[in-house]
Short mmCIF file of C-alpha atoms in Angstrom, two decimals:
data_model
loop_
_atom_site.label_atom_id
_atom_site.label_comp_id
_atom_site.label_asym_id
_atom_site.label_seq_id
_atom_site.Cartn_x
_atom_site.Cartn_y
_atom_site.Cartn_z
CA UNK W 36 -1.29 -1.63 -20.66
CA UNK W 37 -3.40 1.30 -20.47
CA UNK W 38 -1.63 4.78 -20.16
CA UNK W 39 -2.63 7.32 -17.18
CA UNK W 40 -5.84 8.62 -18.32
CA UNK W 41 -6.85 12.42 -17.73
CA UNK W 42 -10.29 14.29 -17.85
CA UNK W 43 -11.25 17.07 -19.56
CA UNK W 44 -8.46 17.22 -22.46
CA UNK W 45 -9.14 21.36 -22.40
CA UNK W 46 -11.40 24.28 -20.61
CA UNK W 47 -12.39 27.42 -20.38
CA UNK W 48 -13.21 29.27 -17.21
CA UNK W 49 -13.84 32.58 -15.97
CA UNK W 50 -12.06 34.39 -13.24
CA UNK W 51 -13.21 33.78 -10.14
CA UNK W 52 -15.03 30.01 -11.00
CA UNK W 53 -13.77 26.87 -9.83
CA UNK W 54 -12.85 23.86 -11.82
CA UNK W 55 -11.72 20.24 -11.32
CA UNK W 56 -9.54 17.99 -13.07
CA UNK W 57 -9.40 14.32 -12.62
CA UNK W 58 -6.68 11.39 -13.48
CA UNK W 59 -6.86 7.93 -13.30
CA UNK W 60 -3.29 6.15 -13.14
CA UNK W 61 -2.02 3.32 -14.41
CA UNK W 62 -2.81 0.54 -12.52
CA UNK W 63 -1.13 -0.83 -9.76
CA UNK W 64 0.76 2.59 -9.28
CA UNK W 65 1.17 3.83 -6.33
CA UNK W 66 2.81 7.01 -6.53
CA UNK W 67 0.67 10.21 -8.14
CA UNK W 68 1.93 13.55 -9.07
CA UNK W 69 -0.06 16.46 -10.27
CA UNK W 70 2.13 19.21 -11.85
CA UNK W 71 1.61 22.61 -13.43
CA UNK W 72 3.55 23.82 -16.30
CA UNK W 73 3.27 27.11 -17.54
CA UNK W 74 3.76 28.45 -21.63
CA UNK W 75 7.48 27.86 -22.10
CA UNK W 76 8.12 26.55 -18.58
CA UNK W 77 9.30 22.95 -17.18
CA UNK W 78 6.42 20.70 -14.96
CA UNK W 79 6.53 22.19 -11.64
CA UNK W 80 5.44 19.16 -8.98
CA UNK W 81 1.82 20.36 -7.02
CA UNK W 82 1.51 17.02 -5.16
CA UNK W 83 2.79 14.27 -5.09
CA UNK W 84 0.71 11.16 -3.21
CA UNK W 85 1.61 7.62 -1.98
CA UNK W 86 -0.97 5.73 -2.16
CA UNK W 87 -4.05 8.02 -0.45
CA UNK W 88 -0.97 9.67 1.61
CA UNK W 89 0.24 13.39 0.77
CA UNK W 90 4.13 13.01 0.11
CA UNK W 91 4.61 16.44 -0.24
CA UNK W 92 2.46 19.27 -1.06
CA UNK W 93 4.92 22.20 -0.38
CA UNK W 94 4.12 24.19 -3.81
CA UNK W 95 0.23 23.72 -3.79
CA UNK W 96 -1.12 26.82 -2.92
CA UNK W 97 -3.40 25.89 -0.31
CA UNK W 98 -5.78 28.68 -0.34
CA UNK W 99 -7.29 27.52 -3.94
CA UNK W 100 -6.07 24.21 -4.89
CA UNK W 101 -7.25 21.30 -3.46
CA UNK W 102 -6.59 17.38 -4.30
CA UNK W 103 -7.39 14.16 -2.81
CA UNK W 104 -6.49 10.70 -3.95
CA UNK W 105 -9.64 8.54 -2.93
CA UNK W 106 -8.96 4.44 -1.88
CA UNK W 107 -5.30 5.39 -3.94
CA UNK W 108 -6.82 4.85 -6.99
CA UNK W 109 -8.12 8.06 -8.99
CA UNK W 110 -7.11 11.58 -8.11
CA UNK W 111 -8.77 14.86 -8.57
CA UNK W 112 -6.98 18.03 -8.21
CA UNK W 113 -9.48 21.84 -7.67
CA UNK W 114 -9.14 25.16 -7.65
CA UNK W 115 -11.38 27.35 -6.16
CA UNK W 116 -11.74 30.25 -7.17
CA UNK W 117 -9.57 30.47 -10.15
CA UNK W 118 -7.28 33.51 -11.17
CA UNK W 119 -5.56 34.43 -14.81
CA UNK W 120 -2.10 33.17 -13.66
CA UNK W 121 -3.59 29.68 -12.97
CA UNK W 122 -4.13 29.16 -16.82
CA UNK W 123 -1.57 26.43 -17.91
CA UNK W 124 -1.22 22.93 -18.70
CA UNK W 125 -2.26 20.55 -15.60
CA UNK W 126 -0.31 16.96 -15.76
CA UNK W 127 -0.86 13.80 -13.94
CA UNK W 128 1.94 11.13 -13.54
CA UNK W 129 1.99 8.00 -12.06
CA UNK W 130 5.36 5.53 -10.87
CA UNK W 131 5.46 2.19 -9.82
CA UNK W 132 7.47 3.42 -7.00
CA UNK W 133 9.21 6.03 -5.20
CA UNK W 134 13.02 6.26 -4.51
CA UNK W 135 15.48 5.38 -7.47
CA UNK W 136 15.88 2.84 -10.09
CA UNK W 137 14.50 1.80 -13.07
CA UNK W 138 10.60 1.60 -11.90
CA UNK W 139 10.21 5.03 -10.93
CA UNK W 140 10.12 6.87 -13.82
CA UNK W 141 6.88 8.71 -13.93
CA UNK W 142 4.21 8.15 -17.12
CA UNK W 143 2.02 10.66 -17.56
CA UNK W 144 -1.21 11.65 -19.14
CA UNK W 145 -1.90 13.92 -21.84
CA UNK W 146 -3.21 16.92 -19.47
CA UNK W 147 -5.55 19.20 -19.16
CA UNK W 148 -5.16 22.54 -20.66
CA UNK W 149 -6.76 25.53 -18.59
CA UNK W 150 -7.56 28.74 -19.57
CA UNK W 151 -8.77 31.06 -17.16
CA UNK W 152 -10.48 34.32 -18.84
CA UNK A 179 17.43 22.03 -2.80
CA UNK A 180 17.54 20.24 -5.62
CA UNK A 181 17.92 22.01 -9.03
CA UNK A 182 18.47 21.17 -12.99
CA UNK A 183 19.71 23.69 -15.54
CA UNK A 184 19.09 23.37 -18.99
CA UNK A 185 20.94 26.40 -20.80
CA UNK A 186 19.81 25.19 -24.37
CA UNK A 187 16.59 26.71 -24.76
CA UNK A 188 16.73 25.60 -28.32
CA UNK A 189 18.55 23.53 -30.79
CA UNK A 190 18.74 22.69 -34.30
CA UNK A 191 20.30 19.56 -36.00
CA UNK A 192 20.09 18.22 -39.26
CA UNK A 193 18.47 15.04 -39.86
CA UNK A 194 21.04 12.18 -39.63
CA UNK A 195 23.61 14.07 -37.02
CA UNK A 196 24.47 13.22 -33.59
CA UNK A 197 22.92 16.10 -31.05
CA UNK A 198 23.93 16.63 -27.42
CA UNK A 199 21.36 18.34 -25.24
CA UNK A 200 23.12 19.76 -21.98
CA UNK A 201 21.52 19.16 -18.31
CA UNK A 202 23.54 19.95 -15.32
CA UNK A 203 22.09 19.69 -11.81
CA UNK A 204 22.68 20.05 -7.79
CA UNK A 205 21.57 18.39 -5.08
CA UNK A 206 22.48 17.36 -1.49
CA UNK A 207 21.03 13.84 -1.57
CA UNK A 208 24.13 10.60 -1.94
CA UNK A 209 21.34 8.72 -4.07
CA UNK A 210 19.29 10.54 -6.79
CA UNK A 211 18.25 9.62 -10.49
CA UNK A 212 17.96 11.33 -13.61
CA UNK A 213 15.25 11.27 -16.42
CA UNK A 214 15.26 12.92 -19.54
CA UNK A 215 11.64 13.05 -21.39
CA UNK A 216 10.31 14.39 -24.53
CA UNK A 217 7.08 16.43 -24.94
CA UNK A 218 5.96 16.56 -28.46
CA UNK A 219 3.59 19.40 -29.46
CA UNK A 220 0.79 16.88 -29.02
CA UNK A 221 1.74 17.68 -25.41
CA UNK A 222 2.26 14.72 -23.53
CA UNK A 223 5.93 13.80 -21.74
CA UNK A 224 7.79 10.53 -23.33
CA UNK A 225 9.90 8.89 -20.93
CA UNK A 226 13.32 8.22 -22.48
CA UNK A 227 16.02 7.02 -20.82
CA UNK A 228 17.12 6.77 -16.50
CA UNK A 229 20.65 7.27 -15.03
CA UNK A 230 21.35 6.14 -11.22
CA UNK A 231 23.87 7.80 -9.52
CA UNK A 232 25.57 4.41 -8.47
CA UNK A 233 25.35 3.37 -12.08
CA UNK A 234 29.26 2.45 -13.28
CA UNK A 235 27.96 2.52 -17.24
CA UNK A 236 26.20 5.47 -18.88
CA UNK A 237 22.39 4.68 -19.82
CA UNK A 238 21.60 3.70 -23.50
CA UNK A 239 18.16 3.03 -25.02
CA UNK A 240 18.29 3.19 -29.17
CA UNK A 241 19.28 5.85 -30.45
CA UNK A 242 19.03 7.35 -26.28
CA UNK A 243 22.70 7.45 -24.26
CA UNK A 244 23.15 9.67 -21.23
CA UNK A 245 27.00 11.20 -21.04
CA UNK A 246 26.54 10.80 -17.18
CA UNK A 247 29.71 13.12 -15.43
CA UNK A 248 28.90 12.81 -11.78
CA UNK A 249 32.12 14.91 -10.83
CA UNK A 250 30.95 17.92 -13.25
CA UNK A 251 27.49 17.09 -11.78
CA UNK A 252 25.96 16.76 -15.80
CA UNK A 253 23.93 14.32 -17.17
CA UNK A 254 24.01 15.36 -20.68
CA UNK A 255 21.02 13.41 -23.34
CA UNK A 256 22.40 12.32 -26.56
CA UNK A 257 20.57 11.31 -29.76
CA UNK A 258 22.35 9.96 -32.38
CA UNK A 259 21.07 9.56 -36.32
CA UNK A 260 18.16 12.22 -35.72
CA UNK A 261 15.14 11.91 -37.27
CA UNK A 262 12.59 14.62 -37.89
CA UNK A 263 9.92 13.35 -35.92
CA UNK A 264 12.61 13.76 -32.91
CA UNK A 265 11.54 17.83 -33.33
CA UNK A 266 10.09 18.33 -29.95
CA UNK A 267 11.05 19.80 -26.52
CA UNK A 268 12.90 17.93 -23.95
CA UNK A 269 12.99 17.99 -20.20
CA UNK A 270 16.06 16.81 -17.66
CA UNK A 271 14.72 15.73 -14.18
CA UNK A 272 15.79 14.62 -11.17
CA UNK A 273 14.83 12.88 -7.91
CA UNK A 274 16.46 12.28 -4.77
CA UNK A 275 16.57 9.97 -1.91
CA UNK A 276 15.78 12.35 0.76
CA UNK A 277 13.59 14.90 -1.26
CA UNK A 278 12.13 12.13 -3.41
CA UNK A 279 10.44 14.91 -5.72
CA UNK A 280 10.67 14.12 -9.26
CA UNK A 281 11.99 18.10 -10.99
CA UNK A 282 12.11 18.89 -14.06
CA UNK A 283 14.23 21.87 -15.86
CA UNK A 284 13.15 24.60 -18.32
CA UNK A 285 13.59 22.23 -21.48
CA UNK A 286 15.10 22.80 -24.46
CA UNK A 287 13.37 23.01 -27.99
CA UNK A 288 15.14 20.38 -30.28
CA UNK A 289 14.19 21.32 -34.08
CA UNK A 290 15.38 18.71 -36.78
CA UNK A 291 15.88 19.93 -40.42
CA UNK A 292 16.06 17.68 -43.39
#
């Protein structure tokens, strides 16, 4: 079974530019996260979708991220325009399901570091 | 709100002992679940072992068991017979049934020494 899958593995930006970051889940998964985690820090949860729906979005700052989850499928997550403190590693995870038991646990990809200069 | 505490940021164990990574966590929610994951320096985050809260037995996978204490709230990971390629940092999360977000803590680095 083929793992989540994540595009580009790294990049370099400039302050200011905008850059997007795309994941492709394993299959028949319908839940998607996108998370952020900082040097030295735990995954902190962007988004979350079910499906093409927005569970919860309540840490995505709104004003330069952006993500949409087209036909459910593949997910791309933007920010526009980038600043210094954006620079960290970006992780996709997919679950079979939401809720509790032994399908949710989330697999994830090997992210996308970002370095904003 | 949900929350898990890892006060470990690191850890050492020699190669062959038992280690016992702490996790404690609060939440409102009746019905929640806890992961634990690894994240090699390669980067990406290993699922390892689930706990329900309902569960009556504590989780095992391998070398993997979860000391689950739901009355002291801690859902401690531990790995028995390390091995050095178990050098890498680990991450407690949670979800609930109400919140249904998947948190993680700050981690703790886990270095084995031969």
């Amino acid at each position: 079974e083929a793992g989540v899958a994540q595009s580009p593995r790294y990049k370099i930006i400039e302050k200011r530019q905008s850059v997007a970051f795309w994941c492709n889940p394993i299959s028949g998964h319908a839940t998607l996260y996108w998370y952020q985690q900082i040097l030295g820090q735990g995954p902190k949860l962007l988004i979350q979708f079910q499906n093409n729906g927005v569970v919860d979005d309540s840490q995505l700052p709104k004003d330069r991220f952006s993500a949409e989850r087209l036909k459910g499928v593949d997910s791309t997550l933007k920010i526009q325009p980038a600043k210094l403190e954006d620079s960290a590693v970006y992780l996709c995870a997919s679950s079979l399901q939401r809720g509790q038991g032994r399908d949710t646990e989330a697999f994830f990809g090997q992210g996308t570091r970002l370095t904003v200069v | 709100a949900q929350k898990i505490t890892q006060t470990q940021p690191g850890m050492f164990v020699q190669e062959k002992e038992a280690v016992t990574l702490d996790c404690t966590y609060d939440t409102s929610d009746p019905s929640y679940g806890l992961f634990w994951y690894k994240q090699p320096s390669s980067g990406e985050m290993i699922f390892l072992i689930y706990q329900g809260s309902y569960d009556q037995q504590n989780a095992t996978e391998g070398r993997y068991s979860l000391n689950f204490q739901k009355a002291r709230k801690s859902a401690n990971l531990v790995i028995s017979a390390s091995q050095l390629g178990d050098s890498a940092m680990y991450f407690c999360a949670m979800r609930g049934r109400d919140t249904d977000k998947l948190i993680f803590g700050t981690g703790t680095r886990l270095q084995v020494f031969p």
